[in-house]
Coordinates of C-alpha atoms in Angstrom, one line a residue:
Chain A
X1 CA -20.7 -11.3 -29.1
X2 CA -18.6 -8.3 -28.3
X3 CA -17.6 -6.2 -31.3
X4 CA -16.1 -2.8 -32.1
X5 CA -17.8 -0.6 -34.6
X6 CA -15.2 1.7 -36.3
X7 CA -16.0 4.6 -38.5
X8 CA -15.5 6.0 -41.0
X9 CA -14.5 3.0 -43.2
X10 CA -12.3 5.2 -45.4
X11 CA -11.2 8.8 -45.7
X12 CA -9.7 10.7 -48.5
X13 CA -8.1 14.0 -47.3
X14 CA -5.7 16.7 -48.4
X15 CA -2.3 16.9 -46.8
X16 CA -2.4 19.3 -43.8
X17 CA -6.0 18.5 -42.9
X18 CA -6.9 17.1 -39.5
X19 CA -8.5 13.6 -39.3
X20 CA -10.8 12.1 -36.7
X21 CA -12.0 8.5 -36.4
X22 CA -13.8 6.6 -33.7
X23 CA -14.7 3.3 -32.3
X24 CA -17.9 2.4 -30.4
X25 CA -19.3 -0.7 -28.7
X26 CA -22.3 -1.7 -26.8
X27 CA -19.9 -3.4 -24.3
X28 CA -17.7 -1.9 -21.7
X29 CA -13.9 -2.3 -22.1
X30 CA -11.0 -1.7 -19.8
X31 CA -8.5 -1.0 -22.6
X32 CA -8.5 0.8 -25.9
X33 CA -5.7 0.4 -28.4
X34 CA -5.1 2.2 -31.7
X35 CA -2.9 0.5 -34.3
X36 CA -1.7 1.5 -37.7
X37 CA -1.1 -0.9 -40.5
X38 CA 1.1 0.2 -43.4
X39 CA 0.7 -1.7 -46.7
X40 CA 2.4 -5.1 -46.6
X41 CA 3.2 -4.8 -42.9
X42 CA 1.8 -5.8 -39.6
X43 CA -0.2 -3.5 -37.3
X44 CA 1.9 -1.2 -35.2
X45 CA 0.7 0.1 -31.9
X46 CA 0.2 3.9 -31.9
X47 CA -1.5 4.6 -28.6
X48 CA -2.7 2.6 -25.6
X49 CA -5.4 3.8 -23.2
X50 CA -6.1 2.1 -19.9
X51 CA -8.3 4.5 -18.0
X52 CA -11.8 5.9 -18.7
X53 CA -11.5 9.6 -19.7
X54 CA -7.8 9.3 -20.4
X55 CA -6.5 11.6 -23.2
X56 CA -3.1 10.6 -24.6
X57 CA -1.0 12.1 -27.3
X58 CA 1.8 10.7 -29.4
X59 CA 3.2 13.5 -31.7
X60 CA 0.4 14.6 -34.0
X61 CA -1.9 11.8 -32.7
X62 CA -4.3 12.1 -29.9
X63 CA -6.6 9.5 -28.6
X64 CA -9.2 9.4 -25.8
X65 CA -10.8 6.6 -23.8
X66 CA -14.5 7.5 -23.5
X67 CA -15.9 8.1 -20.1
X68 CA -18.6 5.4 -20.6
X69 CA -15.8 3.0 -21.4
X70 CA -17.7 2.1 -24.6
X71 CA -15.9 4.3 -27.1
X72 CA -12.7 5.9 -28.1
X73 CA -11.5 8.3 -30.8
X74 CA -8.3 9.0 -32.6
X75 CA -7.3 12.3 -34.0
X76 CA -4.5 13.1 -36.4
X77 CA -3.5 16.7 -36.8
X78 CA -1.9 18.2 -39.9
X79 CA -1.8 15.0 -41.9
X80 CA 1.2 14.1 -44.0
X81 CA 1.5 11.6 -46.9
X82 CA 3.1 9.0 -44.6
X83 CA -0.1 8.9 -42.5
X84 CA -1.6 6.8 -45.3
X85 CA -2.6 3.3 -44.0
X86 CA -5.3 1.5 -42.2
X87 CA -6.0 2.5 -38.6
X88 CA -7.5 -0.1 -36.3
X89 CA -9.0 0.3 -32.8
X90 CA -8.7 -2.8 -30.6
X91 CA -9.5 -3.9 -27.1
X92 CA -9.0 -6.9 -24.9
X93 CA -11.8 -8.9 -23.4
X94 CA -9.9 -10.4 -20.5
X95 CA -9.5 -13.7 -22.2
X96 CA -5.8 -14.5 -22.2
X97 CA -4.9 -11.2 -23.9
X98 CA -7.1 -11.8 -26.9
X99 CA -7.7 -8.7 -28.9
X100 CA -10.8 -7.8 -30.9
X101 CA -10.5 -5.3 -33.7
X102 CA -12.6 -2.7 -35.3
X103 CA -13.1 -3.0 -39.1
X104 CA -10.4 -0.4 -39.7
X105 CA -10.3 3.1 -41.2
X106 CA -8.4 3.3 -44.5
X107 CA -6.8 6.8 -44.7
X108 CA -5.6 8.3 -48.0
X109 CA -3.7 11.6 -48.0
X110 CA -3.4 13.6 -51.2
X111 CA -0.2 15.7 -51.3
Chain B
X1 CA 16.5 -6.5 -33.8
X2 CA 13.0 -7.5 -34.9
X3 CA 10.6 -8.1 -32.0
X4 CA 8.2 -10.5 -33.7
X5 CA 9.4 -12.2 -36.8
X6 CA 7.6 -14.6 -39.0
X7 CA 8.6 -16.5 -42.1
X8 CA 8.0 -16.7 -45.0
X9 CA 6.5 -13.3 -45.9
X10 CA 4.9 -14.7 -49.0
X11 CA 3.7 -18.2 -49.6
X12 CA 2.0 -19.4 -52.9
X13 CA 0.9 -23.0 -53.0
X14 CA -1.5 -25.3 -54.6
X15 CA -4.7 -26.6 -53.1
X16 CA -4.3 -29.8 -51.1
X17 CA -0.7 -29.0 -50.0
X18 CA 0.5 -28.8 -46.5
X19 CA 2.5 -25.7 -45.4
X20 CA 4.0 -24.2 -42.3
X21 CA 4.5 -20.6 -41.1
X22 CA 7.1 -19.9 -38.4
X23 CA 7.1 -17.2 -35.7
X24 CA 9.6 -16.1 -33.1
X25 CA 9.5 -13.3 -30.6
X26 CA 12.4 -11.9 -28.6
X27 CA 10.3 -9.8 -26.2
X28 CA 10.2 -12.3 -23.4
X29 CA 6.4 -12.5 -23.6
X30 CA 4.6 -15.5 -22.3
X31 CA 1.7 -15.3 -24.7
X32 CA 1.7 -15.7 -28.5
X33 CA -1.1 -15.5 -31.0
X34 CA -2.1 -16.2 -34.6
X35 CA -4.4 -13.8 -36.3
X36 CA -6.0 -14.0 -39.7
X37 CA -6.6 -10.9 -41.9
X38 CA -9.2 -11.5 -44.6
X39 CA -9.5 -9.7 -48.0
X40 CA -11.6 -7.0 -46.3
X41 CA -8.7 -6.4 -43.9
X42 CA -10.7 -7.7 -40.9
X43 CA -8.4 -9.1 -38.2
X44 CA -9.6 -12.1 -36.2
X45 CA -7.8 -14.2 -33.6
X46 CA -7.2 -17.9 -34.4
X47 CA -5.1 -19.2 -31.6
X48 CA -3.4 -18.1 -28.4
X49 CA -0.7 -19.9 -26.5
X50 CA 0.5 -19.1 -23.1
X51 CA 3.9 -20.5 -22.1
X52 CA 3.6 -23.3 -24.7
X53 CA 0.0 -24.2 -23.7
X54 CA -3.1 -23.6 -25.9
X55 CA -5.5 -21.2 -24.3
X56 CA -7.6 -19.9 -27.1
X57 CA -8.9 -21.8 -30.2
X58 CA -11.4 -19.8 -32.0
X59 CA -13.2 -22.6 -33.8
X60 CA -10.6 -22.9 -36.4
X61 CA -10.7 -26.0 -38.7
X62 CA -8.7 -28.9 -37.6
X63 CA -6.5 -28.5 -40.6
X64 CA -4.8 -25.7 -38.8
X65 CA -2.5 -26.9 -36.0
X66 CA -0.4 -24.5 -34.0
X67 CA 2.8 -25.8 -32.3
X68 CA 4.8 -24.1 -29.6
X69 CA 8.1 -25.7 -28.9
X70 CA 9.0 -23.0 -26.4
X71 CA 7.4 -19.8 -25.3
X72 CA 9.4 -17.8 -27.8
X73 CA 8.1 -19.7 -30.8
X74 CA 4.7 -20.4 -32.2
X75 CA 4.4 -22.1 -35.6
X76 CA 1.3 -22.7 -37.7
X77 CA 0.9 -25.8 -39.8
X78 CA -1.9 -26.0 -42.3
X79 CA -2.9 -29.3 -43.9
X80 CA -4.8 -29.8 -47.1
X81 CA -4.9 -26.2 -48.0
X82 CA -8.1 -24.8 -49.5
X83 CA -8.7 -21.7 -51.7
X84 CA -10.5 -20.1 -48.8
X85 CA -7.3 -20.2 -46.7
X86 CA -5.8 -17.5 -48.8
X87 CA -5.3 -14.5 -46.4
X88 CA -2.6 -12.7 -44.5
X89 CA -1.6 -14.5 -41.2
X90 CA -0.1 -12.5 -38.4
X91 CA 1.8 -13.7 -35.4
X92 CA 1.7 -11.6 -32.3
X93 CA 2.9 -11.7 -28.7
X94 CA 1.9 -9.9 -25.5
X95 CA 2.2 -10.2 -21.7
X96 CA -1.4 -10.3 -20.5
X97 CA -2.1 -10.0 -16.8
X98 CA 0.3 -7.1 -16.5
X99 CA -0.5 -3.4 -16.6
X100 CA 0.2 -3.3 -20.3
X101 CA -1.6 -5.8 -22.5
X102 CA -1.0 -4.5 -25.9
X103 CA 0.1 -7.0 -28.6
X104 CA 3.1 -6.7 -30.9
X105 CA 2.7 -8.1 -34.4
X106 CA 4.9 -9.6 -37.0
X107 CA 5.0 -8.4 -40.5
X108 CA 2.6 -11.0 -41.8
X109 CA 2.6 -14.0 -44.1
X110 CA 0.5 -13.6 -47.3
X111 CA -0.7 -17.0 -48.2
X112 CA -2.1 -17.5 -51.6
X113 CA -3.7 -20.9 -52.4
X114 CA -4.1 -21.6 -56.2

């Protein structure tokens, strides 16, 4: 079935460093979403991408919808301790809004 | 005002018991979902309801029965709980079919079966 392959699985970085994570699939998608999950909380939407090639920023976060519609990346610039959490890519497969998720990237930021 | 709220946040119960988790959304969305997050943090859809009607059931055991009294509420009832049911359950809502299909999630219910 359709699945999203997210990498890396985990990252340990120093405060101030830039971070990049990506999501790929063998299937074409019309939407790419990036969520962040803080410990003990539900996923919160960071960025939504709806058009191939689209590049969108939200503060220090930047995400792009790959031109082939099979991938997306999320960059975080100048990381800070509150960036710690699990980042998920997700997409819909036109089935009643059902989302499928990548495996998540667990980010740790050392002050 | 919380957009998607679910209760309880924590639930510890013994094997064989029956329990319910409640969910409410005030976003005016037509569609609500239950997702399960396993110990490896993988998120997988269980059910989807659109305007009180079941539209997705991802081969979840019959012991799990969602109920939607109206489009703002989607509760999850679990019978005869098993150890393997221990997980975090998330309720979510969205408005598919529009330009913006992203889902909004509740804070989760951590279910521990002992």
